[in-house]
Coordinates of C-alpha atoms in Angstrom, one line a residue:
Chain L
M231 CA 14.4 -19.0 4.2
K232 CA 13.6 -17.3 0.6
A233 CA 13.7 -13.7 1.7
T234 CA 14.7 -12.4 -1.7
A235 CA 12.2 -14.5 -3.7
K236 CA 8.9 -12.5 -4.9
P237 CA 6.1 -13.5 -2.9
T238 CA 3.4 -12.2 -4.8
P239 CA 1.2 -15.2 -5.3
P240 CA 0.2 -16.5 -9.1
A241 CA -2.2 -15.1 -11.2
T242 CA -4.6 -18.2 -10.8
E243 CA -4.3 -17.8 -7.3
S244 CA -5.0 -14.1 -6.9
L245 CA -8.2 -15.2 -9.6
Q246 CA -9.1 -17.2 -7.1
I247 CA -9.2 -15.1 -4.0
H248 CA -11.4 -12.7 -6.1
R249 CA -14.2 -15.2 -5.8
Q250 CA -13.4 -16.0 -2.0
V251 CA -14.1 -12.8 -0.6
V252 CA -18.0 -12.6 -1.4
L253 CA -21.1 -10.5 -0.1
P254 CA -24.1 -12.2 -1.7
W255 CA -26.9 -9.8 -2.7
G256 CA -29.5 -11.2 -0.7
K257 CA -27.4 -10.9 2.6
S258 CA -26.3 -7.0 1.4
I259 CA -29.8 -6.5 1.1
A260 CA -30.8 -8.0 4.6
I261 CA -27.7 -6.3 6.0
A262 CA -28.9 -2.7 4.6
F263 CA -32.4 -3.3 5.7
N264 CA -31.5 -4.0 9.1
S265 CA -29.0 -1.2 9.0
I266 CA -32.1 1.5 8.2
R267 CA -34.7 -0.4 10.8
V268 CA -32.0 -0.3 13.5
R269 CA -31.8 3.6 12.6
F270 CA -35.1 4.3 12.1
F271 CA -35.4 7.7 13.4
R272 CA -31.8 9.1 11.8
S273 CA -33.1 7.2 8.3
L274 CA -36.3 9.2 8.7
I275 CA -35.1 12.3 9.1
T276 CA -32.5 11.9 5.8
T277 CA -35.6 10.8 3.9
M278 CA -37.7 13.8 5.4
S279 CA -36.4 16.4 2.7
L280 CA -36.8 14.0 0.1
V281 CA -40.6 13.1 0.6
L282 CA -41.2 16.8 0.9
A283 CA -39.5 17.7 -2.4
V284 CA -41.0 14.7 -4.1
S285 CA -44.2 15.4 -3.0
F286 CA -44.4 18.7 -4.2
L287 CA -42.8 17.9 -7.6
S288 CA -45.8 15.3 -8.1
F289 CA -48.2 18.1 -6.6
V290 CA -47.1 20.4 -9.4
S291 CA -47.5 17.6 -12.0
V292 CA -51.0 16.2 -10.8
N293 CA -52.2 19.7 -10.8
T294 CA -51.6 20.0 -14.5
N295 CA -53.2 16.8 -15.1
V296 CA -56.1 18.1 -13.4
A297 CA -56.3 21.5 -15.4
N298 CA -55.8 19.2 -18.9
G299 CA -58.7 17.2 -17.6
L300 CA -61.1 20.1 -16.6
L301 CA -60.0 21.8 -20.2
S302 CA -60.9 18.6 -22.2
T303 CA -64.6 18.9 -21.0
G304 CA -64.5 22.1 -23.2
D305 CA -66.9 24.0 -20.4
P306 CA -66.2 27.7 -21.1
A307 CA -67.2 28.2 -17.2
L308 CA -64.3 25.8 -16.1
R309 CA -62.1 27.6 -18.7
Q310 CA -62.7 31.1 -16.7
A311 CA -62.1 29.4 -13.3
L312 CA -59.2 28.0 -14.2
I313 CA -57.8 31.2 -15.7
R314 CA -59.4 33.0 -12.4
S315 CA -56.9 30.7 -10.6
G316 CA -53.6 31.7 -12.4
Y317 CA -53.2 29.6 -15.2
D318 CA -52.2 31.5 -18.4
L319 CA -54.4 29.8 -20.9
Q320 CA -54.8 31.9 -24.4
P321 CA -57.9 31.5 -26.2
E322 CA -56.3 29.1 -28.6
D323 CA -55.1 26.9 -26.0
T324 CA -56.5 23.2 -25.7
R325 CA -53.9 22.5 -22.9
A326 CA -52.8 23.9 -19.6
D327 CA -48.9 23.5 -18.9
S328 CA -47.1 24.6 -15.8
S329 CA -45.8 27.7 -15.7
P330 CA -41.9 28.1 -15.7
K331 CA -41.4 29.6 -12.5
Q332 CA -43.3 27.0 -11.2
R333 CA -40.9 24.4 -13.1
W334 CA -37.9 26.6 -11.7
I335 CA -39.2 26.6 -7.8
V336 CA -39.6 22.3 -8.6
I337 CA -36.1 22.3 -9.8
L338 CA -34.7 24.4 -6.8
S339 CA -36.5 22.3 -4.5
L340 CA -35.1 19.4 -5.4
L341 CA -31.3 20.9 -5.8
V342 CA -32.1 21.8 -1.8
C343 CA -33.1 18.5 -1.3
V344 CA -30.2 16.6 -3.1
V345 CA -28.0 18.8 -0.7
G346 CA -29.9 18.1 2.4
I347 CA -29.8 14.1 1.6
V348 CA -25.5 14.9 0.8
N349 CA -25.4 16.7 4.4
A350 CA -27.6 14.1 6.2
Q351 CA -25.8 11.2 4.6
L352 CA -22.4 12.3 5.2
M353 CA -23.7 12.7 8.8
A354 CA -24.5 9.2 8.8
V355 CA -21.3 8.1 7.2
T356 CA -19.2 9.8 9.9
E357 CA -21.0 8.0 12.7
R358 CA -20.5 4.6 11.2
F359 CA -16.9 5.5 10.6
R360 CA -15.8 2.5 13.3
E361 CA -18.7 0.1 12.0
I362 CA -16.8 0.3 8.1
G363 CA -13.7 0.0 9.4
T364 CA -14.4 -3.0 11.6
M365 CA -15.9 -4.4 8.7
K366 CA -13.0 -3.9 6.5
C367 CA -10.7 -5.6 9.2
L368 CA -13.3 -8.7 8.6
G369 CA -12.4 -8.7 4.9
A370 CA -15.0 -6.5 3.3
L371 CA -14.2 -5.1 0.0
D372 CA -14.6 -1.3 -1.1
R373 CA -17.6 -2.3 -3.0
F374 CA -19.3 -4.4 -0.5
V375 CA -19.3 -0.9 1.6
L376 CA -20.2 0.9 -1.5
R377 CA -23.1 -1.6 -2.1
L378 CA -24.6 -1.4 1.2
F379 CA -24.8 2.4 1.3
L380 CA -26.4 2.4 -2.1
L381 CA -28.7 -0.1 -1.3
E382 CA -29.9 1.8 1.8
A383 CA -30.1 5.2 -0.5
S384 CA -32.2 3.4 -2.8
M385 CA -34.5 1.5 0.1
Q386 CA -34.8 5.0 1.3
G387 CA -35.7 6.5 -1.8
L388 CA -37.9 4.2 -3.0
V389 CA -40.2 4.4 0.2
G390 CA -39.8 8.5 0.7
A391 CA -40.3 8.9 -2.6
G392 CA -43.2 6.9 -3.6
L393 CA -45.2 8.2 -0.3
G394 CA -44.4 11.7 -0.9
A395 CA -45.6 11.3 -4.7
L396 CA -48.7 10.0 -3.2
A397 CA -49.2 12.6 -0.9
G398 CA -48.6 15.2 -3.3
A399 CA -51.1 13.5 -5.7
L400 CA -53.2 13.1 -2.9
F401 CA -52.9 16.9 -1.9
A402 CA -53.7 18.0 -5.5
L403 CA -56.7 16.3 -5.8
L404 CA -58.3 17.3 -3.0
S405 CA -57.2 20.7 -3.3
N406 CA -58.6 21.2 -7.0
A407 CA -61.6 19.3 -5.9
A408 CA -62.3 21.8 -3.5
R409 CA -61.9 24.6 -5.7
F410 CA -63.6 23.5 -8.8
G411 CA -65.4 20.9 -7.5
T412 CA -65.9 17.1 -8.0
Q413 CA -65.2 17.3 -11.9
A414 CA -61.5 17.9 -10.8
V415 CA -61.3 14.4 -9.7
T416 CA -63.4 12.8 -12.2
T417 CA -62.2 14.6 -15.6
P418 CA -58.8 13.8 -15.7
V419 CA -56.9 11.1 -17.2
P420 CA -56.1 8.3 -14.7
G421 CA -53.1 7.3 -16.6
D422 CA -51.7 10.4 -16.7
I423 CA -51.6 10.8 -12.8
L424 CA -50.2 7.7 -12.5
L425 CA -47.3 8.6 -14.7
S426 CA -46.8 11.9 -12.9
V427 CA -46.8 9.9 -9.4
A428 CA -44.8 7.3 -11.4
I429 CA -42.0 10.3 -12.5
A430 CA -42.2 12.0 -9.5
T431 CA -41.1 8.4 -7.3
G432 CA -38.3 7.8 -9.9
V433 CA -36.7 11.7 -9.6
G434 CA -36.9 10.7 -6.2
C435 CA -34.9 7.2 -6.6
L436 CA -32.7 8.6 -8.7
L437 CA -31.8 11.9 -6.1
S438 CA -31.5 9.9 -3.1
V439 CA -29.0 7.3 -4.8
L440 CA -27.2 10.6 -6.1
G441 CA -27.2 12.2 -2.5
V442 CA -25.2 9.3 -1.2
L443 CA -22.8 8.3 -4.1
Y444 CA -20.1 10.9 -2.7
P445 CA -20.7 10.1 1.4
A446 CA -20.6 6.1 0.1
F447 CA -17.5 6.7 -2.0
V448 CA -15.9 8.5 1.4
A449 CA -16.7 5.4 3.5
A450 CA -15.7 2.8 0.6
R451 CA -12.1 4.5 0.2
M452 CA -11.5 4.7 4.0
Q453 CA -8.7 2.8 5.2
P454 CA -9.2 0.9 8.1
V455 CA -6.8 2.1 10.3
E456 CA -8.2 5.5 9.5
A457 CA -11.6 4.3 10.2
M458 CA -11.0 2.9 13.6
R459 CA -8.8 6.2 14.9
A460 CA -11.8 8.3 14.5
E461 CA -13.1 9.2 17.9
H462 CA -16.4 10.2 18.8
Chain V
M201 CA 15.8 -23.8 7.0
A202 CA 14.3 -23.5 11.1
S203 CA 12.3 -26.5 12.4
V204 CA 9.7 -24.2 13.5
K205 CA 7.9 -21.6 11.2
N206 CA 7.7 -18.0 11.0
I207 CA 4.3 -17.0 10.8
V208 CA 5.4 -13.4 10.9
R209 CA 8.6 -11.8 9.9
V210 CA 9.1 -8.1 10.1
A211 CA 12.2 -6.7 8.1
N212 CA 13.8 -3.5 8.8
V213 CA 10.3 -1.6 9.1
T214 CA 10.3 2.1 9.7
K215 CA 7.4 4.3 10.0
T216 CA 7.1 7.8 9.9
F217 CA 3.9 9.9 10.0
Q218 CA 3.3 13.7 9.3
L219 CA 1.7 15.9 12.0
G220 CA 1.5 19.2 10.4
K221 CA 4.7 20.1 9.1
I222 CA 6.3 17.8 11.6
D223 CA 7.7 14.5 10.5
V224 CA 7.7 11.6 13.6
Q225 CA 9.1 8.6 13.1
A226 CA 6.9 6.2 15.2
L227 CA 8.7 3.1 14.5
K228 CA 12.5 3.4 13.4
G229 CA 13.6 -0.1 11.8
V230 CA 12.3 -3.1 13.7
D231 CA 13.2 -6.3 12.8
L232 CA 11.1 -9.1 14.2
E233 CA 10.4 -12.8 13.8
I234 CA 7.4 -14.5 15.2
A235 CA 7.3 -18.4 15.0
A236 CA 4.0 -20.0 14.5
G237 CA 1.9 -21.4 17.5
Q238 CA 3.5 -18.7 19.9
Y239 CA 1.6 -16.5 22.5
V240 CA 3.7 -13.2 22.1
S241 CA 2.9 -9.8 23.8
I242 CA 4.2 -6.6 22.6
M243 CA 5.2 -4.5 25.3
G244 CA 5.8 -0.6 25.9
P245 CA 4.9 2.1 27.3
S246 CA 2.3 4.3 25.0
G247 CA 3.7 6.1 22.1
S248 CA 6.8 3.4 22.0
G249 CA 5.2 2.8 18.5
K250 CA 3.6 -0.7 19.8
S251 CA 0.3 0.1 18.1
T252 CA 1.9 1.1 14.8
L253 CA 3.8 -2.4 14.8
F254 CA 0.6 -3.8 15.8
N255 CA -1.3 -2.2 12.8
M256 CA 1.9 -3.0 9.9
I257 CA 1.7 -6.7 11.3
G258 CA -2.2 -6.9 10.8
G259 CA -1.8 -5.2 7.4
L260 CA -4.1 -2.6 8.2
D261 CA -1.3 0.3 7.7
K262 CA 1.8 -0.1 5.3
P263 CA 5.2 0.5 6.7
S264 CA 7.4 3.5 5.0
T265 CA 10.2 1.5 4.4
G266 CA 11.1 -2.2 5.3
K267 CA 9.0 -5.2 4.9
V268 CA 6.1 -7.3 6.6
F269 CA 5.8 -11.1 5.8
I270 CA 2.9 -12.8 6.7
D271 CA 3.6 -16.8 5.5
E272 CA 6.1 -15.5 3.9
V273 CA 4.3 -13.4 1.5
D274 CA 5.2 -9.6 1.3
I275 CA 1.8 -7.9 2.3
S276 CA 3.2 -4.9 0.4
Q277 CA 2.7 -6.7 -2.7
L278 CA -0.9 -7.5 -2.1
D279 CA -4.0 -5.8 -3.9
A280 CA -7.1 -4.7 -2.6
Y281 CA -8.7 -8.1 -3.1
E282 CA -5.7 -10.3 -1.5
L283 CA -5.4 -8.0 1.4
A284 CA -9.0 -8.2 2.1
W285 CA -9.0 -12.3 1.7
L286 CA -5.7 -11.5 4.1
R287 CA -7.5 -10.0 6.4
C288 CA -10.6 -12.3 6.1
R289 CA -9.1 -15.8 6.4
K290 CA -5.4 -15.6 7.6
I291 CA -5.6 -12.7 11.0
G292 CA -8.5 -12.3 13.5
Y293 CA -8.7 -8.9 15.2
I294 CA -9.4 -8.2 18.5
F295 CA -9.8 -4.5 20.0
Q296 CA -9.1 -2.6 22.8
T297 CA -12.8 -0.7 21.9
F298 CA -14.3 -4.5 21.1
N299 CA -15.7 -2.8 17.9
I300 CA -18.6 -5.1 17.7
I301 CA -21.0 -3.9 15.1
Q302 CA -23.8 -2.1 17.1
V303 CA -26.5 -2.9 14.6
M304 CA -26.2 -6.6 14.7
T305 CA -26.5 -9.3 17.1
A306 CA -23.5 -11.3 18.6
L307 CA -24.8 -14.2 16.2
E308 CA -24.8 -12.1 13.1
N309 CA -21.1 -10.5 14.3
V310 CA -19.8 -14.1 14.4
T311 CA -21.0 -14.8 11.4
L312 CA -20.0 -11.6 9.4
P313 CA -16.7 -12.7 8.5
M314 CA -17.8 -16.6 7.7
T315 CA -20.2 -14.4 5.0
F316 CA -17.2 -12.9 3.6
A317 CA -15.5 -15.8 3.4
G318 CA -18.2 -17.4 1.4
V319 CA -19.2 -19.9 3.9
R320 CA -22.7 -21.1 3.4
N321 CA -25.5 -19.6 6.0
E322 CA -26.6 -22.5 7.5
T323 CA -23.2 -23.6 8.4
A324 CA -21.9 -20.0 9.5
V325 CA -24.7 -20.1 11.9
E326 CA -24.0 -23.5 13.2
K327 CA -20.4 -22.6 13.5
G328 CA -20.8 -19.1 14.6
M329 CA -23.5 -20.6 18.0
E330 CA -20.3 -23.3 18.7
L331 CA -17.9 -20.2 19.1
L332 CA -20.5 -18.5 20.9
Q333 CA -20.6 -21.4 23.5
L334 CA -16.5 -21.6 23.2
V335 CA -16.5 -18.1 24.5
G336 CA -19.3 -19.0 27.2
L337 CA -22.2 -16.8 25.2
A338 CA -24.2 -19.3 23.9
D339 CA -27.5 -17.9 25.5
R340 CA -26.9 -14.8 24.5
F341 CA -26.6 -15.1 20.9
Q342 CA -29.3 -12.8 20.0
H343 CA -28.2 -10.1 22.4
K344 CA -27.6 -7.0 21.0
P345 CA -24.1 -5.4 22.0
F346 CA -25.3 -2.5 24.1
E347 CA -27.3 -5.4 26.0
L348 CA -24.0 -7.3 26.8
S349 CA -21.4 -5.9 29.4
G350 CA -17.3 -4.8 28.2
G351 CA -16.0 -8.6 29.1
Q352 CA -18.9 -10.4 26.9
Q353 CA -18.4 -7.8 24.0
Q354 CA -14.9 -8.7 24.3
R355 CA -15.9 -12.4 24.1
V356 CA -18.3 -12.0 21.0
A357 CA -15.1 -10.0 19.5
I358 CA -12.7 -13.0 20.0
A359 CA -15.5 -15.8 18.6
R360 CA -15.7 -13.3 15.3
A361 CA -11.9 -13.4 15.5
L362 CA -11.9 -17.4 15.4
A363 CA -14.5 -17.5 13.0
N364 CA -12.4 -18.3 9.7
D365 CA -9.9 -20.4 11.6
P366 CA -7.1 -17.6 11.3
A367 CA -3.6 -18.8 11.9
I368 CA -2.8 -15.5 13.4
I369 CA -4.7 -13.7 16.1
L370 CA -4.1 -9.8 16.9
A371 CA -5.2 -8.4 20.2
D372 CA -4.7 -5.1 20.4
E373 CA -5.0 -3.9 24.1
P374 CA -7.6 -6.6 24.3
T375 CA -8.2 -6.2 28.3
G376 CA -7.4 -2.2 28.1
N377 CA -11.1 -1.1 28.3
L378 CA -11.8 -4.2 31.3
D379 CA -11.7 -4.4 35.1
L380 CA -9.0 -6.7 36.5
S381 CA -11.1 -10.0 36.7
T382 CA -12.3 -9.7 33.7
G383 CA -9.0 -8.7 31.9
E384 CA -8.0 -11.9 33.5
E385 CA -10.8 -14.4 32.3
I386 CA -10.2 -13.0 28.4
I387 CA -6.3 -13.6 29.1
T388 CA -7.0 -17.0 29.9
L389 CA -9.4 -17.5 26.9
L390 CA -6.7 -16.4 24.7
K391 CA -4.4 -18.5 26.4
N392 CA -6.2 -21.8 26.1
L393 CA -7.2 -21.2 22.5
S394 CA -3.2 -20.8 21.7
K395 CA -2.8 -23.7 23.3
E396 CA -6.0 -25.8 21.9
R397 CA -6.2 -24.5 18.6
G398 CA -2.7 -23.8 17.7
V399 CA -3.0 -20.4 16.5
T400 CA -0.5 -17.4 16.7
I401 CA -1.6 -15.0 19.2
I402 CA 0.3 -11.4 19.0
S403 CA -1.3 -8.5 21.2
A404 CA -0.2 -5.5 21.9
T405 CA -0.5 -4.6 25.4
H406 CA 0.7 -2.7 28.8
D407 CA -0.8 -5.0 31.1
I408 CA 1.5 -6.9 33.0
K409 CA -0.9 -9.8 33.8
M410 CA -0.2 -10.7 30.2
L411 CA 2.9 -11.5 30.8
N412 CA 2.5 -14.7 32.9
V413 CA 0.6 -16.7 29.8
S414 CA 3.3 -15.2 26.9
D415 CA 5.9 -17.3 25.6
Q416 CA 7.7 -14.4 24.2
V417 CA 7.6 -11.1 25.4
V418 CA 8.8 -8.0 22.9
W419 CA 9.5 -5.0 24.6
I420 CA 9.5 -1.8 22.1
R421 CA 10.7 1.4 23.6
D422 CA 11.2 4.7 21.4
G423 CA 10.4 2.7 18.1
R424 CA 12.9 0.3 18.3
I425 CA 13.3 -3.1 19.8
D426 CA 14.6 -3.2 23.6
K427 CA 14.6 -6.7 23.9
I428 CA 13.0 -9.7 23.4
E429 CA 12.5 -12.3 26.0
S430 CA 11.1 -16.0 26.0
R431 CA 9.3 -17.7 28.8
E432 CA 11.6 -19.2 30.7
E433 CA 13.7 -15.8 30.9
L434 CA 10.7 -14.3 32.7
T435 CA 9.9 -16.9 35.1
I436 CA 13.1 -16.4 36.6
S437 CA 12.6 -12.5 36.8
V438 CA 9.3 -12.3 38.0
G439 CA 10.1 -9.7 40.6
R440 CA 12.2 -7.4 38.3
I441 CA 8.9 -7.4 36.0
D442 CA 6.9 -6.2 38.9
A443 CA 9.6 -3.6 39.7
R444 CA 9.3 -2.6 36.0
A445 CA 5.6 -2.4 36.4
E446 CA 5.9 0.1 39.0
A447 CA 8.4 2.3 37.1

């Protein structure tokens, strides 16, 4: 019996082992997608605050796009209408910009949204302690768990933020059309509006991933026994 | 060197838990050797430390002092990768609460460990179906856990534990949440597996039905090994065991 021999496997074996526990990307995406699909209602609630915040961001920036479009016509009547509706335009201004107050409100709403996501994801992680513990018993590494959560969050983020951005842009166009007439829809540069929607979607994805980071770390670092012991 | 290989060796293991300001010693120095291919039951009243010992053997928890060797490898020396590899390839786990992943079908549950082990998808599905056939659930491979009864879920768990042909199957109260006859079916299934496949089965239990099939019974009391009885000793003294069960 070689009781005193150092039983650590040699480095080469350990390298092999590194390659031996795997979770292919395709499979990770499938598992993450399935996880969202099965818990659809839960995912919907997690994503809802993101949808609202992103649609607000998109609404504000598309509003600015529309105002710039209207200004670019050079029509003094439209300029007066813009000033009446609250835009702070000096006589020499050729571009409208969102006011600092608006920007603060947008930033605040995004902050609240991140806090909401962290909260909802922490709940989701707690609900899944047992599942995470089981996976770890079956040989999952910390980073598999981390990757699954990040993938889920980015999928939720992409869909939620995309929908939110589109909804916000649509609402901005409709409300401006109601206020300023069809010119509100025809004059803005389509590229600008697309850019606004894209930026809003990107910000939303980023926030979604940011919000899940801490909960995912908590989940990934958990020891299997602790995860199993958790009672629900 | 003994002719029978020791697959598990526990050397002077103690474990202390901190409950608030009080230290509770769950294991007070346990020495145990388990030979390959055996069916071993760890018996003892609740709170005796058998689940703690079970977690130590499974590499799910680290001892406060002492060492646990699996296949003569000290598992406290392993890094995260090697531990994951050990859990994935060497050990199959069966739990009292089944712990089937709720969002996956029976087949997906069985193939998941094979995915972690890097087995190709088609091979994994094929083997998963074979294993489900083995436990008698081939026609329910697409069922979700909530569509299966407790006994069926435990069968899925057994198939999952076998996925990577482990050397050891650790069963923590496998019949604890099952009725009498279903529990017996599960025990028979485990016994057959140990006979046919030569898998070492270690189960922590207080189910007396387990005694009939065990090669070895380890009695634990108060964090220490009370006694280790082999099969022969047990069959002679069945009456005594029944008496103990009522005690």
